[in-house]
């Protein structure tokens, strides 16, 4: 599902469109995850300011090892196996931007920022054709 705004967004230095990826990013690529979700792995704290995290795309092997039998080809893991930094509740649906291109969408994980459980994201590059055709049709 894509959300259609009632009126066009006013683009400025604070509001910008993100480019769809020209291809899928590889493991090790540094990405920016942003959102207003919970900043605590235990307890709750929802910030007033947008939070950002730079984190790498992990290998498929790391992702599958963290979540055996749960990872599909439409998912990527982004983050740190040692834990400590992650997206969390309230960030879902937010962007993962790598080199200025949308590569992921915040989706799920076990807890937040837990060791050996990185965040799992929708692999946005797999949906570029659908996104483009849906936007064109509307």
JSON list of C-alpha atoms in Angstrom, two decimals:
[
{"chain": "A", "resi": 1, "resn": "UNK", "atom": "CA", "xyz": [0.00, 0.00, 0.00]},
{"chain": "A", "resi": 2, "resn": "UNK", "atom": "CA", "xyz": [1.18, 3.50, -0.81]},
{"chain": "A", "resi": 3, "resn": "UNK", "atom": "CA", "xyz": [-0.30, 6.53, 0.90]},
{"chain": "A", "resi": 4, "resn": "UNK", "atom": "CA", "xyz": [-1.72, 9.25, -1.34]},
{"chain": "A", "resi": 5, "resn": "UNK", "atom": "CA", "xyz": [-1.57, 12.75, 0.14]},
{"chain": "A", "resi": 6, "resn": "UNK", "atom": "CA", "xyz": [-4.60, 15.06, -0.09]},
{"chain": "A", "resi": 7, "resn": "UNK", "atom": "CA", "xyz": [-2.31, 17.73, -1.52]},
{"chain": "A", "resi": 8, "resn": "UNK", "atom": "CA", "xyz": [1.26, 17.82, -2.75]},
{"chain": "A", "resi": 9, "resn": "UNK", "atom": "CA", "xyz": [3.97, 18.10, -0.11]},
{"chain": "A", "resi": 10, "resn": "UNK", "atom": "CA", "xyz": [5.96, 21.32, -0.18]},
{"chain": "A", "resi": 11, "resn": "UNK", "atom": "CA", "xyz": [9.56, 20.33, -0.79]},
{"chain": "A", "resi": 12, "resn": "UNK", "atom": "CA", "xyz": [12.21, 22.39, 0.99]},
{"chain": "A", "resi": 13, "resn": "UNK", "atom": "CA", "xyz": [15.41, 21.93, 3.00]},
{"chain": "A", "resi": 14, "resn": "UNK", "atom": "CA", "xyz": [13.43, 19.92, 5.60]},
{"chain": "A", "resi": 15, "resn": "UNK", "atom": "CA", "xyz": [11.12, 17.93, 3.30]},
{"chain": "A", "resi": 16, "resn": "UNK", "atom": "CA", "xyz": [12.61, 16.00, 0.39]},
{"chain": "A", "resi": 17, "resn": "UNK", "atom": "CA", "xyz": [11.70, 13.05, -1.79]},
{"chain": "A", "resi": 18, "resn": "UNK", "atom": "CA", "xyz": [13.96, 10.03, -1.70]},
{"chain": "A", "resi": 19, "resn": "UNK", "atom": "CA", "xyz": [15.04, 8.33, -4.93]},
{"chain": "A", "resi": 20, "resn": "UNK", "atom": "CA", "xyz": [14.13, 4.74, -5.63]},
{"chain": "A", "resi": 21, "resn": "UNK", "atom": "CA", "xyz": [17.22, 2.56, -5.78]},
{"chain": "A", "resi": 22, "resn": "UNK", "atom": "CA", "xyz": [18.83, 1.93, -9.16]},
{"chain": "A", "resi": 23, "resn": "UNK", "atom": "CA", "xyz": [19.71, -1.55, -7.87]},
{"chain": "A", "resi": 24, "resn": "UNK", "atom": "CA", "xyz": [19.89, -3.48, -4.62]},
{"chain": "A", "resi": 25, "resn": "UNK", "atom": "CA", "xyz": [22.69, -2.42, -2.26]},
{"chain": "A", "resi": 26, "resn": "UNK", "atom": "CA", "xyz": [25.22, -5.01, -1.15]},
{"chain": "A", "resi": 27, "resn": "UNK", "atom": "CA", "xyz": [26.21, -6.15, 2.32]},
{"chain": "A", "resi": 28, "resn": "UNK", "atom": "CA", "xyz": [28.47, -3.66, 4.05]},
{"chain": "A", "resi": 29, "resn": "UNK", "atom": "CA", "xyz": [26.79, -0.62, 2.49]},
{"chain": "A", "resi": 30, "resn": "UNK", "atom": "CA", "xyz": [26.29, 2.10, 5.09]},
{"chain": "A", "resi": 31, "resn": "UNK", "atom": "CA", "xyz": [22.70, 3.32, 5.39]},
{"chain": "A", "resi": 32, "resn": "UNK", "atom": "CA", "xyz": [20.75, 5.94, 7.30]},
{"chain": "A", "resi": 33, "resn": "UNK", "atom": "CA", "xyz": [17.70, 4.80, 9.28]},
{"chain": "A", "resi": 34, "resn": "UNK", "atom": "CA", "xyz": [15.44, 7.53, 10.64]},
{"chain": "A", "resi": 35, "resn": "UNK", "atom": "CA", "xyz": [12.31, 7.73, 12.77]},
{"chain": "A", "resi": 36, "resn": "UNK", "atom": "CA", "xyz": [10.53, 8.97, 15.87]},
{"chain": "A", "resi": 37, "resn": "UNK", "atom": "CA", "xyz": [10.29, 5.52, 17.47]},
{"chain": "A", "resi": 38, "resn": "UNK", "atom": "CA", "xyz": [11.17, 4.35, 20.96]},
{"chain": "A", "resi": 39, "resn": "UNK", "atom": "CA", "xyz": [14.79, 5.09, 21.91]},
{"chain": "A", "resi": 40, "resn": "UNK", "atom": "CA", "xyz": [14.99, 2.55, 24.75]},
{"chain": "A", "resi": 41, "resn": "UNK", "atom": "CA", "xyz": [15.45, -1.21, 24.44]},
{"chain": "A", "resi": 42, "resn": "UNK", "atom": "CA", "xyz": [13.84, -1.59, 27.88]},
{"chain": "A", "resi": 43, "resn": "UNK", "atom": "CA", "xyz": [11.11, 0.91, 28.74]},
{"chain": "A", "resi": 44, "resn": "UNK", "atom": "CA", "xyz": [9.75, 3.67, 26.55]},
{"chain": "A", "resi": 45, "resn": "UNK", "atom": "CA", "xyz": [10.96, 7.06, 25.39]},
{"chain": "A", "resi": 46, "resn": "UNK", "atom": "CA", "xyz": [9.50, 8.62, 22.27]},
{"chain": "A", "resi": 47, "resn": "UNK", "atom": "CA", "xyz": [11.61, 11.61, 21.14]},
{"chain": "A", "resi": 48, "resn": "UNK", "atom": "CA", "xyz": [10.39, 14.98, 19.93]},
{"chain": "A", "resi": 49, "resn": "UNK", "atom": "CA", "xyz": [13.22, 15.20, 17.40]},
{"chain": "A", "resi": 50, "resn": "UNK", "atom": "CA", "xyz": [13.81, 12.88, 14.46]},
{"chain": "A", "resi": 51, "resn": "UNK", "atom": "CA", "xyz": [16.41, 10.25, 15.36]},
{"chain": "A", "resi": 52, "resn": "UNK", "atom": "CA", "xyz": [18.94, 8.92, 12.83]},
{"chain": "A", "resi": 53, "resn": "UNK", "atom": "CA", "xyz": [21.24, 5.91, 12.83]},
{"chain": "A", "resi": 54, "resn": "UNK", "atom": "CA", "xyz": [24.01, 5.02, 10.41]},
{"chain": "A", "resi": 55, "resn": "UNK", "atom": "CA", "xyz": [24.23, 1.24, 10.10]},
{"chain": "A", "resi": 56, "resn": "UNK", "atom": "CA", "xyz": [25.47, -1.33, 7.58]},
{"chain": "A", "resi": 57, "resn": "UNK", "atom": "CA", "xyz": [23.49, -3.83, 5.54]},
{"chain": "A", "resi": 58, "resn": "UNK", "atom": "CA", "xyz": [24.39, -7.26, 6.91]},
{"chain": "A", "resi": 59, "resn": "UNK", "atom": "CA", "xyz": [25.04, -10.38, 4.85]},
{"chain": "A", "resi": 60, "resn": "UNK", "atom": "CA", "xyz": [22.22, -12.78, 4.04]},
{"chain": "A", "resi": 61, "resn": "UNK", "atom": "CA", "xyz": [24.06, -15.39, 6.13]},
{"chain": "A", "resi": 62, "resn": "UNK", "atom": "CA", "xyz": [24.12, -13.10, 9.19]},
{"chain": "A", "resi": 63, "resn": "UNK", "atom": "CA", "xyz": [20.44, -12.31, 8.74]},
{"chain": "A", "resi": 64, "resn": "UNK", "atom": "CA", "xyz": [19.38, -15.94, 8.31]},
{"chain": "A", "resi": 65, "resn": "UNK", "atom": "CA", "xyz": [21.53, -17.01, 11.26]},
{"chain": "A", "resi": 66, "resn": "UNK", "atom": "CA", "xyz": [19.82, -14.45, 13.50]},
{"chain": "A", "resi": 67, "resn": "UNK", "atom": "CA", "xyz": [16.33, -15.48, 12.37]},
{"chain": "A", "resi": 68, "resn": "UNK", "atom": "CA", "xyz": [16.46, -19.11, 11.12]},
{"chain": "A", "resi": 69, "resn": "UNK", "atom": "CA", "xyz": [13.65, -19.92, 8.68]},
{"chain": "A", "resi": 70, "resn": "UNK", "atom": "CA", "xyz": [12.10, -16.45, 8.92]},
{"chain": "A", "resi": 71, "resn": "UNK", "atom": "CA", "xyz": [14.02, -14.38, 6.35]},
{"chain": "A", "resi": 72, "resn": "UNK", "atom": "CA", "xyz": [12.78, -14.24, 2.75]},
{"chain": "A", "resi": 73, "resn": "UNK", "atom": "CA", "xyz": [14.36, -12.75, -0.36]},
{"chain": "A", "resi": 74, "resn": "UNK", "atom": "CA", "xyz": [12.25, -9.64, 0.23]},
{"chain": "A", "resi": 75, "resn": "UNK", "atom": "CA", "xyz": [13.99, -8.85, 3.53]},
{"chain": "A", "resi": 76, "resn": "UNK", "atom": "CA", "xyz": [17.37, -7.47, 4.57]},
{"chain": "A", "resi": 77, "resn": "UNK", "atom": "CA", "xyz": [18.99, -7.05, 7.96]},
{"chain": "A", "resi": 78, "resn": "UNK", "atom": "CA", "xyz": [20.59, -3.72, 8.78]},
{"chain": "A", "resi": 79, "resn": "UNK", "atom": "CA", "xyz": [22.41, -2.97, 12.00]},
{"chain": "A", "resi": 80, "resn": "UNK", "atom": "CA", "xyz": [24.96, -4.35, 14.40]},
{"chain": "A", "resi": 81, "resn": "UNK", "atom": "CA", "xyz": [25.23, -7.97, 15.56]},
{"chain": "A", "resi": 82, "resn": "UNK", "atom": "CA", "xyz": [26.71, -6.70, 18.84]},
{"chain": "A", "resi": 83, "resn": "UNK", "atom": "CA", "xyz": [23.47, -4.80, 19.50]},
{"chain": "A", "resi": 84, "resn": "UNK", "atom": "CA", "xyz": [23.20, -1.40, 21.13]},
{"chain": "A", "resi": 85, "resn": "UNK", "atom": "CA", "xyz": [21.83, 0.47, 18.08]},
{"chain": "A", "resi": 86, "resn": "UNK", "atom": "CA", "xyz": [18.65, -0.29, 16.17]},
{"chain": "A", "resi": 87, "resn": "UNK", "atom": "CA", "xyz": [15.28, 0.94, 14.98]},
{"chain": "A", "resi": 88, "resn": "UNK", "atom": "CA", "xyz": [12.43, 0.21, 17.40]},
{"chain": "A", "resi": 89, "resn": "UNK", "atom": "CA", "xyz": [8.67, 0.36, 17.94]},
{"chain": "A", "resi": 90, "resn": "UNK", "atom": "CA", "xyz": [7.29, 3.49, 16.32]},
{"chain": "A", "resi": 91, "resn": "UNK", "atom": "CA", "xyz": [9.88, 3.49, 13.52]},
{"chain": "A", "resi": 92, "resn": "UNK", "atom": "CA", "xyz": [7.99, 0.93, 11.39]},
{"chain": "A", "resi": 93, "resn": "UNK", "atom": "CA", "xyz": [7.36, 2.09, 7.84]},
{"chain": "A", "resi": 94, "resn": "UNK", "atom": "CA", "xyz": [10.27, 4.51, 7.98]},
{"chain": "A", "resi": 95, "resn": "UNK", "atom": "CA", "xyz": [13.08, 4.65, 5.42]},
{"chain": "A", "resi": 96, "resn": "UNK", "atom": "CA", "xyz": [16.48, 3.02, 5.14]},
{"chain": "A", "resi": 97, "resn": "UNK", "atom": "CA", "xyz": [18.44, 5.28, 2.79]},
{"chain": "A", "resi": 98, "resn": "UNK", "atom": "CA", "xyz": [21.77, 4.15, 1.36]},
{"chain": "A", "resi": 99, "resn": "UNK", "atom": "CA", "xyz": [23.78, 6.50, -0.86]},
{"chain": "A", "resi": 100, "resn": "UNK", "atom": "CA", "xyz": [20.70, 8.70, -1.28]},
{"chain": "A", "resi": 101, "resn": "UNK", "atom": "CA", "xyz": [18.45, 5.85, -2.42]},
{"chain": "A", "resi": 102, "resn": "UNK", "atom": "CA", "xyz": [15.62, 4.00, -0.67]},
{"chain": "A", "resi": 103, "resn": "UNK", "atom": "CA", "xyz": [16.87, 0.47, 0.04]},
{"chain": "A", "resi": 104, "resn": "UNK", "atom": "CA", "xyz": [14.71, -0.59, 2.97]},
{"chain": "A", "resi": 105, "resn": "UNK", "atom": "CA", "xyz": [11.59, 0.03, 5.00]},
{"chain": "A", "resi": 106, "resn": "UNK", "atom": "CA", "xyz": [11.61, -0.52, 8.78]},
{"chain": "A", "resi": 107, "resn": "UNK", "atom": "CA", "xyz": [9.71, -3.75, 9.42]},
{"chain": "A", "resi": 108, "resn": "UNK", "atom": "CA", "xyz": [10.45, -6.00, 12.42]},
{"chain": "A", "resi": 109, "resn": "UNK", "atom": "CA", "xyz": [12.94, -7.67, 14.75]},
{"chain": "A", "resi": 110, "resn": "UNK", "atom": "CA", "xyz": [13.18, -9.37, 18.13]},
{"chain": "A", "resi": 111, "resn": "UNK", "atom": "CA", "xyz": [13.18, -6.58, 20.68]},
{"chain": "A", "resi": 112, "resn": "UNK", "atom": "CA", "xyz": [15.31, -3.54, 19.91]},
{"chain": "A", "resi": 113, "resn": "UNK", "atom": "CA", "xyz": [19.09, -3.26, 19.80]},
{"chain": "A", "resi": 114, "resn": "UNK", "atom": "CA", "xyz": [19.57, -6.77, 21.21]},
{"chain": "A", "resi": 115, "resn": "UNK", "atom": "CA", "xyz": [22.82, -8.66, 20.64]},
{"chain": "A", "resi": 116, "resn": "UNK", "atom": "CA", "xyz": [22.55, -11.12, 17.72]},
{"chain": "A", "resi": 117, "resn": "UNK", "atom": "CA", "xyz": [19.12, -9.76, 16.65]},
{"chain": "A", "resi": 118, "resn": "UNK", "atom": "CA", "xyz": [19.54, -6.99, 14.08]},
{"chain": "A", "resi": 119, "resn": "UNK", "atom": "CA", "xyz": [16.61, -5.11, 12.61]},
{"chain": "A", "resi": 120, "resn": "UNK", "atom": "CA", "xyz": [14.77, -6.66, 9.67]},
{"chain": "A", "resi": 121, "resn": "UNK", "atom": "CA", "xyz": [13.67, -4.42, 6.81]},
{"chain": "A", "resi": 122, "resn": "UNK", "atom": "CA", "xyz": [11.62, -4.78, 3.65]},
{"chain": "A", "resi": 123, "resn": "UNK", "atom": "CA", "xyz": [14.04, -4.99, 0.71]},
{"chain": "A", "resi": 124, "resn": "UNK", "atom": "CA", "xyz": [12.62, -1.97, -1.12]},
{"chain": "A", "resi": 125, "resn": "UNK", "atom": "CA", "xyz": [14.59, -2.47, -4.35]},
{"chain": "A", "resi": 126, "resn": "UNK", "atom": "CA", "xyz": [12.52, -5.61, -5.00]},
{"chain": "A", "resi": 127, "resn": "UNK", "atom": "CA", "xyz": [9.40, -3.44, -5.19]},
{"chain": "A", "resi": 128, "resn": "UNK", "atom": "CA", "xyz": [10.62, -0.64, -7.48]},
{"chain": "A", "resi": 129, "resn": "UNK", "atom": "CA", "xyz": [8.53, -1.76, -10.47]},
{"chain": "A", "resi": 130, "resn": "UNK", "atom": "CA", "xyz": [5.39, -2.01, -8.30]},
{"chain": "A", "resi": 131, "resn": "UNK", "atom": "CA", "xyz": [6.05, 1.37, -6.67]},
{"chain": "A", "resi": 132, "resn": "UNK", "atom": "CA", "xyz": [6.62, 3.04, -10.04]},
{"chain": "A", "resi": 133, "resn": "UNK", "atom": "CA", "xyz": [3.51, 1.53, -11.64]},
{"chain": "A", "resi": 134, "resn": "UNK", "atom": "CA", "xyz": [1.35, 2.33, -8.60]},
{"chain": "A", "resi": 135, "resn": "UNK", "atom": "CA", "xyz": [2.53, 5.95, -8.48]},
{"chain": "A", "resi": 136, "resn": "UNK", "atom": "CA", "xyz": [2.03, 6.33, -12.26]},
{"chain": "A", "resi": 137, "resn": "UNK", "atom": "CA", "xyz": [-1.52, 4.94, -12.04]},
{"chain": "A", "resi": 138, "resn": "UNK", "atom": "CA", "xyz": [-2.49, 7.41, -9.32]}
]
